[in-house]
CSV table of C-alpha atoms in Angstrom, one decimal:
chain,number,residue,atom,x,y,z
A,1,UNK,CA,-12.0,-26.6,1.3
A,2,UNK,CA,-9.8,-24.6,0.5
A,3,UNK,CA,-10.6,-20.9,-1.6
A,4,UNK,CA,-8.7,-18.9,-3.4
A,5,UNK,CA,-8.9,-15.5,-5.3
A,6,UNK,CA,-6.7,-15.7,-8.7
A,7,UNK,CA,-5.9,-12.8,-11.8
A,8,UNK,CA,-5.1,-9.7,-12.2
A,9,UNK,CA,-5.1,-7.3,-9.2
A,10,UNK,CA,-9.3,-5.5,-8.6
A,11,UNK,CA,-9.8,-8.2,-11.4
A,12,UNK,CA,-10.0,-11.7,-9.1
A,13,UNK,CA,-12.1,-13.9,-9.6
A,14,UNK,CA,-13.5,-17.0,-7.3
A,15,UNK,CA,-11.5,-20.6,-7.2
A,16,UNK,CA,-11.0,-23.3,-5.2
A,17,UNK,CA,-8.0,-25.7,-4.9
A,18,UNK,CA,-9.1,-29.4,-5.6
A,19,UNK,CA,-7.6,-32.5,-3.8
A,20,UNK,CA,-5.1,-33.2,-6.7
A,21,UNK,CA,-4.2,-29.1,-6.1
A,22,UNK,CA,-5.6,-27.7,-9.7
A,23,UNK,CA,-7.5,-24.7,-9.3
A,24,UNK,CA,-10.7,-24.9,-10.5
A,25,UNK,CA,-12.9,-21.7,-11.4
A,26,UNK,CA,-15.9,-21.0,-9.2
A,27,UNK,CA,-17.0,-18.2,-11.7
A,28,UNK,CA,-20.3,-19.5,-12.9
A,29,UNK,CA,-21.2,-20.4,-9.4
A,30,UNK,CA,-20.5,-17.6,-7.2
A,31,UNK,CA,-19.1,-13.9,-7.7
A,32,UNK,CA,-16.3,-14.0,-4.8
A,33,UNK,CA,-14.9,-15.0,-2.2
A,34,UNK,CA,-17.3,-12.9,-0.3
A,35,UNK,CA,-20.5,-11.8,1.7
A,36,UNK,CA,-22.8,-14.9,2.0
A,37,UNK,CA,-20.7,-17.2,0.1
A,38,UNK,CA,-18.8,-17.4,3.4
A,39,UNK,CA,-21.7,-18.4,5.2
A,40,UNK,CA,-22.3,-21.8,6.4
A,41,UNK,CA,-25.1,-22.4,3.8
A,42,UNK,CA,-22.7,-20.9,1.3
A,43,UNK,CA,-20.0,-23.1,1.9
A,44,UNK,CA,-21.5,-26.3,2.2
A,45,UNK,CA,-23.2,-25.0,-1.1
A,46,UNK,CA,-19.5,-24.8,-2.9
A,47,UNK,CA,-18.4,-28.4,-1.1
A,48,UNK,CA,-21.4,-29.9,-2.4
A,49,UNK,CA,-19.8,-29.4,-5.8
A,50,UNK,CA,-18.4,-32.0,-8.3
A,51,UNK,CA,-14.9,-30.3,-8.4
A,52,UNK,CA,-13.6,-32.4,-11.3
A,53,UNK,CA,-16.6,-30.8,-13.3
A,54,UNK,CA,-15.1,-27.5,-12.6
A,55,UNK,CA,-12.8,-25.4,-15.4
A,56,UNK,CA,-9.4,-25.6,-14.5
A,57,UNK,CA,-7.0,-22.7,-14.4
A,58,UNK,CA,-3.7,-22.4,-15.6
A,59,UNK,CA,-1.6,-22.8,-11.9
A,60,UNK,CA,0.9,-19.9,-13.4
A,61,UNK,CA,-2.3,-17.6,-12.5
A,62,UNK,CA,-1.4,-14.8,-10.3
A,63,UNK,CA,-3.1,-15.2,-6.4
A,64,UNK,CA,-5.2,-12.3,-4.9
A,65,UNK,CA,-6.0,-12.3,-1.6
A,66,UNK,CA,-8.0,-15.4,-0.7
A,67,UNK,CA,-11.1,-13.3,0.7
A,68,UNK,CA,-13.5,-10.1,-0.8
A,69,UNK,CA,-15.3,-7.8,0.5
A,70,UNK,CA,-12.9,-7.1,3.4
A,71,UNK,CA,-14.1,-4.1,5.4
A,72,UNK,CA,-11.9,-4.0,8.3
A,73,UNK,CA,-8.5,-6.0,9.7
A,74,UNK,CA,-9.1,-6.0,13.4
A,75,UNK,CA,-5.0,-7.3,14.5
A,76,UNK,CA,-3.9,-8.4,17.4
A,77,UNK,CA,-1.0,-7.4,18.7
A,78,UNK,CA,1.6,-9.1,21.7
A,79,UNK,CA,-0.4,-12.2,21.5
A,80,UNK,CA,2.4,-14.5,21.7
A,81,UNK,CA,4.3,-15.2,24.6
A,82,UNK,CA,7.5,-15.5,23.4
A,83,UNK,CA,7.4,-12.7,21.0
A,84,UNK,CA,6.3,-10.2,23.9
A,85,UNK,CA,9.1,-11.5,26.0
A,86,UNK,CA,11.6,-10.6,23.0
A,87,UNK,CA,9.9,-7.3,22.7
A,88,UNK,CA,11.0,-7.0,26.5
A,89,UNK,CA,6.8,-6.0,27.1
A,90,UNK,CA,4.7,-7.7,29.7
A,91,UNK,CA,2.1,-10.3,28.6
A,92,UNK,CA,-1.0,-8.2,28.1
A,93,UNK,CA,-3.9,-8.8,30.4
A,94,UNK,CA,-6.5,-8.0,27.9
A,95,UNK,CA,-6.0,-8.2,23.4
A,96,UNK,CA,-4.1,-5.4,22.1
A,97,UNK,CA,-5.9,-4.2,19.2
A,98,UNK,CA,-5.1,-2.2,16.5
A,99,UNK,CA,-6.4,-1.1,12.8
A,100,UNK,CA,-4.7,-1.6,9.5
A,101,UNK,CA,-5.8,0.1,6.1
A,102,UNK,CA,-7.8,-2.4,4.2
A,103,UNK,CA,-5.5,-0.9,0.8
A,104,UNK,CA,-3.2,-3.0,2.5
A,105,UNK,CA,-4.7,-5.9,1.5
A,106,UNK,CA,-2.5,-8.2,-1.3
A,107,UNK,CA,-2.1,-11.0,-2.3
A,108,UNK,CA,0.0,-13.8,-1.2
A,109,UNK,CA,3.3,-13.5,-3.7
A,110,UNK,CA,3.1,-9.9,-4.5
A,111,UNK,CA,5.8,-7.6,-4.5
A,112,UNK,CA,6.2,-5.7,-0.6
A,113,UNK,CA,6.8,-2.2,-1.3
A,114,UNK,CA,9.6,-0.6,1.2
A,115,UNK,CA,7.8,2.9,1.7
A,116,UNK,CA,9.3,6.0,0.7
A,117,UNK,CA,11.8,7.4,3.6
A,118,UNK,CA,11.7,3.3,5.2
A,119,UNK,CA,14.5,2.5,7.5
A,120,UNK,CA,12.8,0.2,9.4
A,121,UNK,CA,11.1,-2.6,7.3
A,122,UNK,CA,9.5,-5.7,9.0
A,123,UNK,CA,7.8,-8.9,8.8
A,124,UNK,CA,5.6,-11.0,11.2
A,125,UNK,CA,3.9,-14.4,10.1
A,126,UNK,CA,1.0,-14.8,11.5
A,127,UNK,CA,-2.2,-16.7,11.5
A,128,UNK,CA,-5.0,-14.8,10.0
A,129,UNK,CA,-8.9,-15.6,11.0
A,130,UNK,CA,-11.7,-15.0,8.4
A,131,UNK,CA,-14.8,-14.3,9.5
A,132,UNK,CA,-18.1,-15.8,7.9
A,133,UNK,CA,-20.4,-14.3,9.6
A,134,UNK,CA,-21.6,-11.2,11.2
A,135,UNK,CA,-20.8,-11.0,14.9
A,136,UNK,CA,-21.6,-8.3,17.5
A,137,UNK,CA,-21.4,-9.3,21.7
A,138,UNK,CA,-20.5,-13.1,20.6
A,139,UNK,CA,-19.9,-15.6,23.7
A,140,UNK,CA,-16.9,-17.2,23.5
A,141,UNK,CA,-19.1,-20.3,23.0
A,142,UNK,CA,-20.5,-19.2,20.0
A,143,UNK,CA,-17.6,-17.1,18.6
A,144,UNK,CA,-16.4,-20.2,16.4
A,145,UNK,CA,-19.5,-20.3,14.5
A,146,UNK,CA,-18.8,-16.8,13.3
A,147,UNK,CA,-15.5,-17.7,11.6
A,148,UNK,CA,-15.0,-19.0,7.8
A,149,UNK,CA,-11.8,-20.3,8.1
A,150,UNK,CA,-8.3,-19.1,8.4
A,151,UNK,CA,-4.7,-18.2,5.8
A,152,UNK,CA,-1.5,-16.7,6.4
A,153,UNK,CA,-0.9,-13.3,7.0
A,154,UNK,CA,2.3,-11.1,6.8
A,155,UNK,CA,1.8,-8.5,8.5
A,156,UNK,CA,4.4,-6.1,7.2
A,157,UNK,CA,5.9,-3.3,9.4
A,158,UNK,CA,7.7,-0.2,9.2
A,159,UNK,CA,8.9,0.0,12.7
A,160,UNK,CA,9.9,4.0,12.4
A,161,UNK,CA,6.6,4.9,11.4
A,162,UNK,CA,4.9,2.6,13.9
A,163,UNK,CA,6.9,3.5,16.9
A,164,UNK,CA,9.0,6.8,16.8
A,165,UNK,CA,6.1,8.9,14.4
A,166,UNK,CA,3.4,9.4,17.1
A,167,UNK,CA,0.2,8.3,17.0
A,168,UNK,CA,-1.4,5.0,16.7
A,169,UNK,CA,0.2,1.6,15.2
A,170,UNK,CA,-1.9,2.3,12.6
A,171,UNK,CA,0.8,4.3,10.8
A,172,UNK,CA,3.4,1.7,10.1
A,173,UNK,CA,0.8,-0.7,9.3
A,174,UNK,CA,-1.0,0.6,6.3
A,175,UNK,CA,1.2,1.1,3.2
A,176,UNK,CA,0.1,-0.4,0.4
A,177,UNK,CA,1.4,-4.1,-0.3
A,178,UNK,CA,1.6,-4.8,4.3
A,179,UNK,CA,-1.0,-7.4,3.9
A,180,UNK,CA,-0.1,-10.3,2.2
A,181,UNK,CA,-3.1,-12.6,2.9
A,182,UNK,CA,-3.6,-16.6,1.1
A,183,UNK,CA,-3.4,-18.5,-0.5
A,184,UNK,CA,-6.4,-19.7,0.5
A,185,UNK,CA,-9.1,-19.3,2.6
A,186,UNK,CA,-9.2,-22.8,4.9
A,187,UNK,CA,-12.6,-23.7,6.0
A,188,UNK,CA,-12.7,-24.9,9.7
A,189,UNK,CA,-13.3,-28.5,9.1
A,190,UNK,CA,-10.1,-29.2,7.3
A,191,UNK,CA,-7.9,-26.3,9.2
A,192,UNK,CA,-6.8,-28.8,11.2
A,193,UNK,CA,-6.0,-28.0,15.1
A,194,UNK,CA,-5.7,-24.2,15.1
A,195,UNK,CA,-4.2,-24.0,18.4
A,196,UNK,CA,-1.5,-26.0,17.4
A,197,UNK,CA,-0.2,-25.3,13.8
A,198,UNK,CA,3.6,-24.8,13.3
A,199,UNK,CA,4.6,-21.5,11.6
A,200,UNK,CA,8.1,-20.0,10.1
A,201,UNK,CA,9.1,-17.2,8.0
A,202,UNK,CA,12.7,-16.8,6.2
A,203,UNK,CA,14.4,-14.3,4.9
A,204,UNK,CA,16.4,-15.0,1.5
A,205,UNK,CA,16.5,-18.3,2.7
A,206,UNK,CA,17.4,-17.6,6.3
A,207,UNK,CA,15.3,-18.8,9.0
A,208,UNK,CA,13.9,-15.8,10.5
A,209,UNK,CA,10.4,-17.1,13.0
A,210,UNK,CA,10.3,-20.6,13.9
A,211,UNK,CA,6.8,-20.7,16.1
A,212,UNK,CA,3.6,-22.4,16.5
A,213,UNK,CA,0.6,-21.3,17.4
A,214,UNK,CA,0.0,-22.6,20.7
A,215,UNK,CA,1.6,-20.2,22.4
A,216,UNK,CA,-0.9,-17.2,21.6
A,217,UNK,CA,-1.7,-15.7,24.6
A,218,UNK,CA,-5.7,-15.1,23.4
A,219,UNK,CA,-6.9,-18.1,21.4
A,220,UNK,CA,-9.0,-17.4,18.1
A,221,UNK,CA,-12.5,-18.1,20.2
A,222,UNK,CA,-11.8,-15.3,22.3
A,223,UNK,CA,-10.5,-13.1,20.4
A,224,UNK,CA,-13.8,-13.1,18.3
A,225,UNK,CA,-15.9,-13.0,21.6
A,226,UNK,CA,-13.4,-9.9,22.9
A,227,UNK,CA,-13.0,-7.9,19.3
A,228,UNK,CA,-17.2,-8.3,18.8
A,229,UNK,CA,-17.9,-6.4,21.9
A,230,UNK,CA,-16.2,-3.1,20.8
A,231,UNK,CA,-17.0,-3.3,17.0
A,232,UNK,CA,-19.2,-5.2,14.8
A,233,UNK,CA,-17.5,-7.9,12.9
A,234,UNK,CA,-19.1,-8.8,9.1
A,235,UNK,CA,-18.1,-11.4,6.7
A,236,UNK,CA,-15.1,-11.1,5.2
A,237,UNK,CA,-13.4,-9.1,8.0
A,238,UNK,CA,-9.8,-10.1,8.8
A,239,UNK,CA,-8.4,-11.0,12.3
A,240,UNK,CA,-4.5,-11.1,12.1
A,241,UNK,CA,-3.9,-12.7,15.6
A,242,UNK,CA,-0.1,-12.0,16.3
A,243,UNK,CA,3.4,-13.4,15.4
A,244,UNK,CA,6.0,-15.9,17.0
A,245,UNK,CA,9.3,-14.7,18.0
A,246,UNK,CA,12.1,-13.5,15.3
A,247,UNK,CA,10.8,-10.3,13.8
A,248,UNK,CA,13.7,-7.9,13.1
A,249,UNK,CA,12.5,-5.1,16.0
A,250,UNK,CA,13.4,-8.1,18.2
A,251,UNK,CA,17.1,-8.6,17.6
A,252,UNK,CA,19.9,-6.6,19.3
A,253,UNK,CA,21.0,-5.8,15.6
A,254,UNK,CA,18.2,-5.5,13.7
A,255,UNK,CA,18.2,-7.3,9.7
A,256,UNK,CA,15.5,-4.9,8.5
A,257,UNK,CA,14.0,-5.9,5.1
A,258,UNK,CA,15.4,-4.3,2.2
A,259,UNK,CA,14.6,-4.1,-1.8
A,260,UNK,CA,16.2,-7.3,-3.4
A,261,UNK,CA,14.9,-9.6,-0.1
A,262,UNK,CA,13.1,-12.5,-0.5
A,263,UNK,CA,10.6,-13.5,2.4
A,264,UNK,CA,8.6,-16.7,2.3
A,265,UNK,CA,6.6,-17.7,5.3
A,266,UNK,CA,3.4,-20.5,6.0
A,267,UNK,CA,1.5,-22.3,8.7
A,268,UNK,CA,1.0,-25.8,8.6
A,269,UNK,CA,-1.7,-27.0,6.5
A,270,UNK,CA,-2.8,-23.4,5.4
A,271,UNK,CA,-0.3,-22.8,2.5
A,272,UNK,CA,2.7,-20.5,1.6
A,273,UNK,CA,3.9,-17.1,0.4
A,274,UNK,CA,6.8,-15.6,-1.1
A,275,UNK,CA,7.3,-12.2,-1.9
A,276,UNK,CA,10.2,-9.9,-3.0
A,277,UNK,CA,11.0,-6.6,-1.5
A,278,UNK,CA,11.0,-3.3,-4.4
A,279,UNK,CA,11.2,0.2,-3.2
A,280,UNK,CA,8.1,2.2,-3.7
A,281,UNK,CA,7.6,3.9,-6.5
């Protein structure tokens, strides 16, 4: 299946995408994308439905982020090959983890806001996990019975903030607008082969990332065995798992994002976004 959050930003409501791609409202069957619904027994609950039955909603809808109730993003950073070696870092022995404010969260076409005092804007595609259960000291074995499904991420970047402030990631990671996430929530059984799904982003048309999956360093079953040992993950927590080469921090002259840019990215079988760059109010 594939799930989706549409209207008006704190005012979403549940959907799905039928097989003809009409969205069809999930209102009168659930409350959200959220909690239990993500469940096993929730989800084989919405794919038992008779879509066609379903109200249909005007496609000109705005999309919200494909999941509720998020309490955390746990990300992953350096988990691709490639992109560490254009970071000039060495391939981590263990996930690098680090936090992102959850008033992050967007959805997949919203505007990205270039933060006050921003001189280095980013973007990183990136393949985002969806957890459906909770999970706390998983086994690897068992980690993929914890997930929901997967979307695309963007996880946005301000490179000064992350890097020359101080502190933790944390800081260029959590302006409001960095986390694109959807269009849809992909349930495991039609995701497809997650260790192998191409990815790209572009930049006013530019090719920018040209990737695919298979070279993360951690796959998604670890990383959900290694991330459940040191916290607690519930449903509806996000696990952004790392970007492909061709971010702007990895060029020898850097195209930082700027108001008036247009950035569309996607994964294979898990949708697109597009969003325009505005400076923050």
């Amino acid at each position: 299946m594939k799930l989706m959050r549409v209207g008006e930003p704190g005012r979403e409501r549940p959907a799905l995408l039928d097989g003809d791609g009409v969205i069809r409202d999930l209102s009168d069957i659930v409350d959200d994308i959220a909690g239990d619904v993500l469940s096993p027994a929730g989800l084989a609950r919405l794919a038992a439905l008779d879509t066609a039955s379903l109200p249909a909603i005007d496609p000109a809808i705005r999309i919200g982020a494909c999941v509720g109730g998020v309490q955390k993003f746990a990300c992953v950073g350096l988990n691709y090959a490639d992109h560490a070696a254009e970071a000039g870092m060495p391939v981590p022995d263990e996930p690098v983890l680090f936090g992102k404010a959850i008033s992050a969260l967007c959805g997949p076409n919203d505007e990205i806001e270039q933060p006050v005092g921003s001189t280095k804007l980013d973007y990183e595609v990136e393949l985002a996990v969806i957890i459906g259960t909770r999970a706390k000291n998983v086994t690897e074995a068992e980690a993929m019975d914890h997930v929901a499904g997967f979307a695309v991420f963007n996880d946005v970047s301000e490179r000064e903030f992350q890097i020359h402030r101080g502190g933790q990631w944390i800081k260029g990671k959590s302006h409001d607008t960095f986390g694109p996430l959807g269009p849809w929530l992909v349930t495991r059984d039609e995701a497809g082969d997650i260790g192998n799904l191409g990815m790209f982003l572009d930049v006013n048309g530019g090719r920018r990332q040209t990737g695919s999956t298979r070279t993360m360093i951690f796959g998604v079953a670890h990383l959900v065995s290694y991330i459940s040992r040191f916290m607690t993950l519930e449903p509806g927590d996000v696990i952004p798992t790392g970007t492909p080469p061709g971010v702007a921090l990895g060029m020898k002259e850097p195209a930082w994002l700027k108001p008036g840019d247009v950035v569309e990215l996607g994964i294979d079988g898990l949708g697109r976004q597009r969003q325009v760059v505005v400076p923050a109010a």
